[in-house]
Tab-separated table of C-alpha atoms and ligand atoms in Angstrom:
chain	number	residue	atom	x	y	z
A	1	UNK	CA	-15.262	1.802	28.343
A	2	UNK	CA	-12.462	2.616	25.964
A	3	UNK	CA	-10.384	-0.307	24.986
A	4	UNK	CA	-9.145	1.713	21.723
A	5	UNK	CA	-5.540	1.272	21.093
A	6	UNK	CA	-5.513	2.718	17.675
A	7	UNK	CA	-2.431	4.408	16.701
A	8	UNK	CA	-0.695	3.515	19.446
A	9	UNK	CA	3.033	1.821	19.438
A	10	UNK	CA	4.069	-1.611	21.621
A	11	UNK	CA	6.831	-3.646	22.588
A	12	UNK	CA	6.070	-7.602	23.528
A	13	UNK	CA	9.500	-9.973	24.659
A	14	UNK	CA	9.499	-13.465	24.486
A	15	UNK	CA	6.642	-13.835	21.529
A	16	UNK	CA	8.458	-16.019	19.689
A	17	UNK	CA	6.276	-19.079	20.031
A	18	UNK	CA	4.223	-17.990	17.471
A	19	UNK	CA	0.186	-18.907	18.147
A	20	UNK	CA	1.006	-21.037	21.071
A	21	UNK	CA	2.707	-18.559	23.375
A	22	UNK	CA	1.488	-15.998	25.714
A	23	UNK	CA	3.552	-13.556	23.948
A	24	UNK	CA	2.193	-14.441	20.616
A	25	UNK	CA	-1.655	-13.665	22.309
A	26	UNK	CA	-0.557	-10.178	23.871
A	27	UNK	CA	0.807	-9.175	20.391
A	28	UNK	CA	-2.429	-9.708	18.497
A	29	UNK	CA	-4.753	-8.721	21.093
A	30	UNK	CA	-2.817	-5.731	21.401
A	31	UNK	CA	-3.298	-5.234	17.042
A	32	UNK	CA	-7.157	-6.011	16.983
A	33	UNK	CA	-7.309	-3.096	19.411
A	34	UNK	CA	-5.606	-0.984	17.108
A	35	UNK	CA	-1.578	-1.199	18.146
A	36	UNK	CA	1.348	-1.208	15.707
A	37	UNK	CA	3.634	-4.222	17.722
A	38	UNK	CA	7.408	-4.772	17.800
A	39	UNK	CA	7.287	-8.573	18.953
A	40	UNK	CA	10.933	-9.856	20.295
A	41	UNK	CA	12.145	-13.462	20.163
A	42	UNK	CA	15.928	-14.622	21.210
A	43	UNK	CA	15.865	-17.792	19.824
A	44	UNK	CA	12.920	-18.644	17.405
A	45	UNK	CA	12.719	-15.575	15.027
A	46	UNK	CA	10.750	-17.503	12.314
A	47	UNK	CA	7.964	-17.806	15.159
A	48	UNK	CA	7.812	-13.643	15.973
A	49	UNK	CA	7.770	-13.344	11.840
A	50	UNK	CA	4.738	-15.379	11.823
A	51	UNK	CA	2.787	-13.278	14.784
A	52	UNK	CA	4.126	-9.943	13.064
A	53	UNK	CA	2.530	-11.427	9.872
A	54	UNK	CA	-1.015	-12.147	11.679
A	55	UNK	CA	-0.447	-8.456	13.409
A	56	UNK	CA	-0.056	-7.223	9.503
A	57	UNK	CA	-2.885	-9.247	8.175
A	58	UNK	CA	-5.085	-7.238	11.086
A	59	UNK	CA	-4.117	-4.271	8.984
A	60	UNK	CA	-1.763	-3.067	11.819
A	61	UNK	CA	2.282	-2.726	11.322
A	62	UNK	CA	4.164	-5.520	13.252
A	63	UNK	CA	7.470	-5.882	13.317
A	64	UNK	CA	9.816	-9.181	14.649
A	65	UNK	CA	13.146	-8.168	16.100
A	66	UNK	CA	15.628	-10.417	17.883
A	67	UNK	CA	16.804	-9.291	21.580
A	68	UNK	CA	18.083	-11.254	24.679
A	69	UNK	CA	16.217	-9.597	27.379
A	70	UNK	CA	19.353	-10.422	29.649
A	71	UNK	CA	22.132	-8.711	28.084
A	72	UNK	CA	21.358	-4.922	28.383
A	73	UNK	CA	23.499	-4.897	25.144
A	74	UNK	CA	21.019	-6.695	23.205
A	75	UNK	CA	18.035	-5.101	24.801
A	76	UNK	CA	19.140	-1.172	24.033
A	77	UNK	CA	19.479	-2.152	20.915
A	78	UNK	CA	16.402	-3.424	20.408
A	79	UNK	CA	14.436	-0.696	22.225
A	80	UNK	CA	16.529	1.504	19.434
A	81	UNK	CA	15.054	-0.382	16.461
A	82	UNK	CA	11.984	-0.620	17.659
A	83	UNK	CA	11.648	3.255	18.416
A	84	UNK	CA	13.001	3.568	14.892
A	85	UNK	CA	10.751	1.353	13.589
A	86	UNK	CA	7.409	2.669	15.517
A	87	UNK	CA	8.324	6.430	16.021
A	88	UNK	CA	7.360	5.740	19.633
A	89	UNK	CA	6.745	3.350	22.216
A	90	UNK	CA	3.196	3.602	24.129
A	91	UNK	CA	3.147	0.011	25.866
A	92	UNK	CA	5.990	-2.172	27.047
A	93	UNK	CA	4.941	-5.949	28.081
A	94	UNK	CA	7.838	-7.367	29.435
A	95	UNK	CA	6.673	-11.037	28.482
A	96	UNK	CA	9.879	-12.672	28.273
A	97	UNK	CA	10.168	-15.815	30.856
A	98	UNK	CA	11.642	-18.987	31.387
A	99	UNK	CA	11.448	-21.981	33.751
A	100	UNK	CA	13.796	-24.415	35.191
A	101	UNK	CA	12.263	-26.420	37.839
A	102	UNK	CA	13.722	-28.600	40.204
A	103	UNK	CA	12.899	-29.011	44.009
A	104	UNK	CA	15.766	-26.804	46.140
A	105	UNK	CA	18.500	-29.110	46.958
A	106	UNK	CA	18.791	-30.132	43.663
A	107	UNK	CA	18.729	-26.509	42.455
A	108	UNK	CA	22.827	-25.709	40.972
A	109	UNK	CA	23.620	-22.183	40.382
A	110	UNK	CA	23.038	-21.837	36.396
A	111	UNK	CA	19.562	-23.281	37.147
A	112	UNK	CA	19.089	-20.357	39.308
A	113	UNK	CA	20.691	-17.855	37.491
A	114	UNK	CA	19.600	-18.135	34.083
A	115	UNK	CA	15.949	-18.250	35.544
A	116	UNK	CA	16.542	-14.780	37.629
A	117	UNK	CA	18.682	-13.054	34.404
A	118	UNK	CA	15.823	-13.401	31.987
A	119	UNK	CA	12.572	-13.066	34.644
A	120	UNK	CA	13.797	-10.433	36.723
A	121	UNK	CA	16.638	-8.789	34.944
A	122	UNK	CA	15.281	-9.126	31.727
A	123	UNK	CA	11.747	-7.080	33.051
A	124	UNK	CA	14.570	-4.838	35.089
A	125	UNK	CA	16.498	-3.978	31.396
A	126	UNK	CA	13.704	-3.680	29.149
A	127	UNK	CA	12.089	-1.308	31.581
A	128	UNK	CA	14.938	0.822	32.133
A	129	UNK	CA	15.497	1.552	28.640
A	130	UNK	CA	11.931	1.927	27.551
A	131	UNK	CA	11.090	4.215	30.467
A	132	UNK	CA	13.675	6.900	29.203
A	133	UNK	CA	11.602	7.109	25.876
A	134	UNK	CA	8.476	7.531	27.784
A	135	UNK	CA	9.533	9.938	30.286
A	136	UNK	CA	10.234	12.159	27.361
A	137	UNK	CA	6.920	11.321	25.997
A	138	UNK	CA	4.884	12.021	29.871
A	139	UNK	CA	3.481	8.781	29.108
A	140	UNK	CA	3.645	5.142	28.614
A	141	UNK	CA	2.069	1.888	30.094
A	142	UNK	CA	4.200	-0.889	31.353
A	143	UNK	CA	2.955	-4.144	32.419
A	144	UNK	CA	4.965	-6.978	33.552
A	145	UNK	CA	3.785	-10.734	33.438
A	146	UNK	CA	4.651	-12.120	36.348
A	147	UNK	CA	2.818	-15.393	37.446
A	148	UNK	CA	0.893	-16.628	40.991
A	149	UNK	CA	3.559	-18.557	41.566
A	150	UNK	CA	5.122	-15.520	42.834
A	151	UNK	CA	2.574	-14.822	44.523
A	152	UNK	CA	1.580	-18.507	46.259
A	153	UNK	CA	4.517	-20.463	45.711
A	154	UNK	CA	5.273	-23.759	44.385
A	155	UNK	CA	7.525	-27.082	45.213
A	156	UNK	CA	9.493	-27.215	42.421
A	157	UNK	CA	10.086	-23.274	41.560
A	158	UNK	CA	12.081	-21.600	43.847
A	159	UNK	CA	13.775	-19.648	40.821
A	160	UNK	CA	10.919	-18.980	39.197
A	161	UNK	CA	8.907	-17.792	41.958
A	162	UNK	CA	11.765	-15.651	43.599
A	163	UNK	CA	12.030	-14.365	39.799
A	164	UNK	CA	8.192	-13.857	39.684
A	165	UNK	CA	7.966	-12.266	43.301
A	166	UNK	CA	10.842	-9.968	42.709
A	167	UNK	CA	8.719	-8.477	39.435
A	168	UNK	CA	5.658	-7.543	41.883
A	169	UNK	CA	8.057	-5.845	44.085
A	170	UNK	CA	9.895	-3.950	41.096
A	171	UNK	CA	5.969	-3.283	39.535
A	172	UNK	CA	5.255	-1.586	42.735
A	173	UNK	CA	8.224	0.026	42.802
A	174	UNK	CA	8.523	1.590	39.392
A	175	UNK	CA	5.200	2.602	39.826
A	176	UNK	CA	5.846	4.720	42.342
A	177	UNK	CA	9.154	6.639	40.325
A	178	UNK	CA	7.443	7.072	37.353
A	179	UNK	CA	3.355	8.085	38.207
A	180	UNK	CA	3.931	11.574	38.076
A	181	UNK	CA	5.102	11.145	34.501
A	182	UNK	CA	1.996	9.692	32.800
A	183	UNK	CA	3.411	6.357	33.726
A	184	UNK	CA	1.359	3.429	34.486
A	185	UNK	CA	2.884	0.197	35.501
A	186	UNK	CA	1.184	-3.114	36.133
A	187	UNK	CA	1.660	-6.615	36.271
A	188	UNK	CA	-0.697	-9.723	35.037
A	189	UNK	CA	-0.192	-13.093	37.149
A	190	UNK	CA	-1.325	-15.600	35.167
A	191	UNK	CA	-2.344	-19.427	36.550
A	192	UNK	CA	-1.778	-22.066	34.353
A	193	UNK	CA	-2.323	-21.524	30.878
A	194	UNK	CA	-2.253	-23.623	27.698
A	195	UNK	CA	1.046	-23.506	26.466
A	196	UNK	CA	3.835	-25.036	25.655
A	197	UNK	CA	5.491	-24.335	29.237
A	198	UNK	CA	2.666	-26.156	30.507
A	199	UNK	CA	2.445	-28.790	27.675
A	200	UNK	CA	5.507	-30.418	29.919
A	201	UNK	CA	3.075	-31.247	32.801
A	202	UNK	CA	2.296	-34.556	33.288
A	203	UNK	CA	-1.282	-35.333	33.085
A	204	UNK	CA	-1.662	-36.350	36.587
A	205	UNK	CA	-0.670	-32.822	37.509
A	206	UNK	CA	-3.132	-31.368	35.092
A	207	UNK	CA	-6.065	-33.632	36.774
A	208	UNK	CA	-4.650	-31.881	39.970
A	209	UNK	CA	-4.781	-28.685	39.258
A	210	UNK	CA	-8.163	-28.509	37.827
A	211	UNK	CA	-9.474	-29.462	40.879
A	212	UNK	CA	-7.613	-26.147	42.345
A	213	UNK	CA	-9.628	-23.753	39.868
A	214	UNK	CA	-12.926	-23.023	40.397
A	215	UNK	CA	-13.451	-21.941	36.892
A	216	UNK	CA	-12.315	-25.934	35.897
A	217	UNK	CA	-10.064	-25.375	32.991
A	218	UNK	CA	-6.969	-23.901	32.330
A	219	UNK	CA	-6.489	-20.721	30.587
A	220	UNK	CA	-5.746	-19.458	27.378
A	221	UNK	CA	-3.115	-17.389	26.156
A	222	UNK	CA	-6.168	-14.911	24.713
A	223	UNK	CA	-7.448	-14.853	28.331
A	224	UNK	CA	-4.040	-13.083	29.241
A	225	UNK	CA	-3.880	-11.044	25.852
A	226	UNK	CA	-7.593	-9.528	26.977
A	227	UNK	CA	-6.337	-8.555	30.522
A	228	UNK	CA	-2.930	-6.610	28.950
A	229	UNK	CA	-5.010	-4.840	26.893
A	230	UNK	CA	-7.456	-3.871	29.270
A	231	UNK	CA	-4.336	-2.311	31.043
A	232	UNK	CA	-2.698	-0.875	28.600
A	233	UNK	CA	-6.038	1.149	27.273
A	234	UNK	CA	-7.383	4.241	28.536
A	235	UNK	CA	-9.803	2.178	30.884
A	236	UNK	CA	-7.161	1.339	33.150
A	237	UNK	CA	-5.743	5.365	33.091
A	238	UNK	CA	-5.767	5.699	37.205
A	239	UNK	CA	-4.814	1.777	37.741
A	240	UNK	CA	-0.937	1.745	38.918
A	241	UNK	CA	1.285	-0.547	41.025
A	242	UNK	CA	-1.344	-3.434	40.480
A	243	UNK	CA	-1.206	-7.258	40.328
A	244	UNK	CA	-4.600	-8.571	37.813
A	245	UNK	CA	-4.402	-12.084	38.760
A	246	UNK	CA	-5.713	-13.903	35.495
A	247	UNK	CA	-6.082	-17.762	37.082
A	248	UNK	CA	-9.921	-18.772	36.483
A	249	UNK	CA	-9.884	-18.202	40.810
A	250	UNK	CA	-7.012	-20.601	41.535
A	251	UNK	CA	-5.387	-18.565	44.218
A	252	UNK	CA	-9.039	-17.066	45.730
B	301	NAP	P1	6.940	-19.883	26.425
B	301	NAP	O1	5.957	-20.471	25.452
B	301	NAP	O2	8.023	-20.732	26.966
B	301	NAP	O3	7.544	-18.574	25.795
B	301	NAP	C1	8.513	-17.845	26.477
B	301	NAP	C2	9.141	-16.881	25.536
B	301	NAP	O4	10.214	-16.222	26.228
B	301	NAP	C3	9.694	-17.534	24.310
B	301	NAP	O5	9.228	-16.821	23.176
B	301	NAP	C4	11.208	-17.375	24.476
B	301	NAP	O6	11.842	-17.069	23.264
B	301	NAP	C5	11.291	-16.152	25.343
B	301	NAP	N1	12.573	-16.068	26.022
B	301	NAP	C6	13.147	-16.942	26.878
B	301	NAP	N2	14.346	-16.494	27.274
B	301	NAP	C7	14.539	-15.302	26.656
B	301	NAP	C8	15.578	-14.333	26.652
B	301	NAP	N3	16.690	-14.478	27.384
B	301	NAP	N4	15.422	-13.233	25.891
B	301	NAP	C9	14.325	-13.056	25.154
B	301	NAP	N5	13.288	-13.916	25.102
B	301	NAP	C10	13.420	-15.032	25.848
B	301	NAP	O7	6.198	-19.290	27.690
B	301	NAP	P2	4.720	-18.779	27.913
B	301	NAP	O8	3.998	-19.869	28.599
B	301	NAP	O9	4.148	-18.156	26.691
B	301	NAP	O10	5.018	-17.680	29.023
B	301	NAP	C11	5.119	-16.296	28.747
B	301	NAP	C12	5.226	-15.560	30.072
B	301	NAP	O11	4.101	-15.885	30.890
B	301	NAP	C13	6.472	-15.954	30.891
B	301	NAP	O12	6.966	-14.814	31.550
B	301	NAP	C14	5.918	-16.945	31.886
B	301	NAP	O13	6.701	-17.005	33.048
B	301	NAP	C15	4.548	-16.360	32.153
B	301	NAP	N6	3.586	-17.311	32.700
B	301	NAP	C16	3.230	-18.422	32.001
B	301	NAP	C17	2.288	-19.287	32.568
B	301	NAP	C18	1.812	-20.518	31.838
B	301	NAP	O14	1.012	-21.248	32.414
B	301	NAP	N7	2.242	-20.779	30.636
B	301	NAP	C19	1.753	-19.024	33.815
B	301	NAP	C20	2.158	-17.884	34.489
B	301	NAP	C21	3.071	-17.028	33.922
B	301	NAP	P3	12.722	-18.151	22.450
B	301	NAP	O15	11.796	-19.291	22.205
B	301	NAP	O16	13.124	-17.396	21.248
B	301	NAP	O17	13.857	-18.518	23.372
């Protein structure tokens, strides 16, 4: 099986949480299998320095560069530094992802939209302008974290799931436009993982949902890393329009 990413170029949003993120994981899993990675932050910049220093110290190039994933301002310039920067772009993981839960009634409108402009527009944005490159290039791979919550539900997270649901739908979607170009595009649905978006959870709810996975811990943001980059190889050359659930059997 070839996992071999050498000399190939990527683009991960949102990895500006440094070792703690899921963003943070892609980008170095994606370097130890041989990528060059442009790694995006809005807010904590220092944070994607520090994962484009660990992607350096693998002896690949890595690269932090500051984008909002929901202005398309912001995001075509980004996709034009980082093309400048990596010559081209062979793998887009649109990472980028926030939460604000709150059960519906007490859901106001900014709650809803700021959760839908960076989930759903932010993957819509980032794909659009990334896709041009690699239609010139008859070939890229796309994949889109979405999470199970899009795919199950959950009290708390109509936002986020709508946000996360509408990404499967665009995955399949996309996936369908752009297969005849050398286009793959996938999505990953995490479970819970270790992080600081889960760090918020009360430990009651913790004790809770380990009882849900049959695997009986939560994941890691390297178990996510492992599953983009099995997508993003040559392995996963005829896989398009998937969902890789990565949630230790939470949803079986
Ligand atoms: P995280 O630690 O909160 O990191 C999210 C990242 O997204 C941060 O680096 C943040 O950057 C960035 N971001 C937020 N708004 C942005 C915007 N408008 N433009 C650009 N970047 C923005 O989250 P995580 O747990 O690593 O999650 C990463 C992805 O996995 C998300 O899509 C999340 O929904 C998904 N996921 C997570 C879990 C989990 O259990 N943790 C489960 C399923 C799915 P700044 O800090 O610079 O704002």
């Amino acid at each position: 099986m070839n996992l071999d990413l050498t000399d190939k170029t990527a683009i991960v949003t949102g990895a500006g949480r440094g070792g703690r993120g899921i963003g943070g994981a892609i980008a170095l899993a994606l370097a130890q299998a041989g990528a060059d990675v442009v790694i995006t932050a809005r807010t904590n910049i220092a944070d994607a320095e520090a994962v484009a220093d660990a992607v350096n110290a693998l002896g690949r190039k890595g690269y932090a560069v500051t984008c909002d994933v929901a202005s398309a301002e912001s995001v075509e310039e980004m996709v034009r530094k980082s093309q400048e920067l990596l010559g081209r772009i062979d793998i887009l993981v649109n990472n980028a992802g926030v939460t604000k839960d709150t059960l519906l009634l007490r859901m106001d409108e900014a709650a809803w939209d700021v959760v839908l402009d960076t989930n759903l527009k932010g993957t819509f944005l980032c794909t659009r302008a990334v896709a041009k490159i690699m239609l010139k290039q008859k070939a890229g791979r796309i994949i889109n974290i979405t999470s199970v919550m899009g795919l199950v539900g959950n009290p708390g997270q109509a936002n986020y799931s709508a946000s996360k649901a509408g990404i499967i739908g665009f995955t399949r979607t996309v996936a369908r436009e752009l297969g005849s170009r050398g286009i793959t595009v996938n999505a990953v649905a995490p479970g819970f993982i270790e992080t600081q978006m889960t760090d918020a959870l009360p430990e009651s709810s913790r004790d809770d949902i380990l009882k849900k996975v049959p695997l009986a811990r939560l994941g890691t943001p390297e178990d996510v890393g492992a599953a983009v980059t099995f997508l993003a190889s040559n392995a996963a050359s005829y896989i398009t329009g998937q969902v890789l659930t990565v949630d230790g059997g939470m949803t079986v």
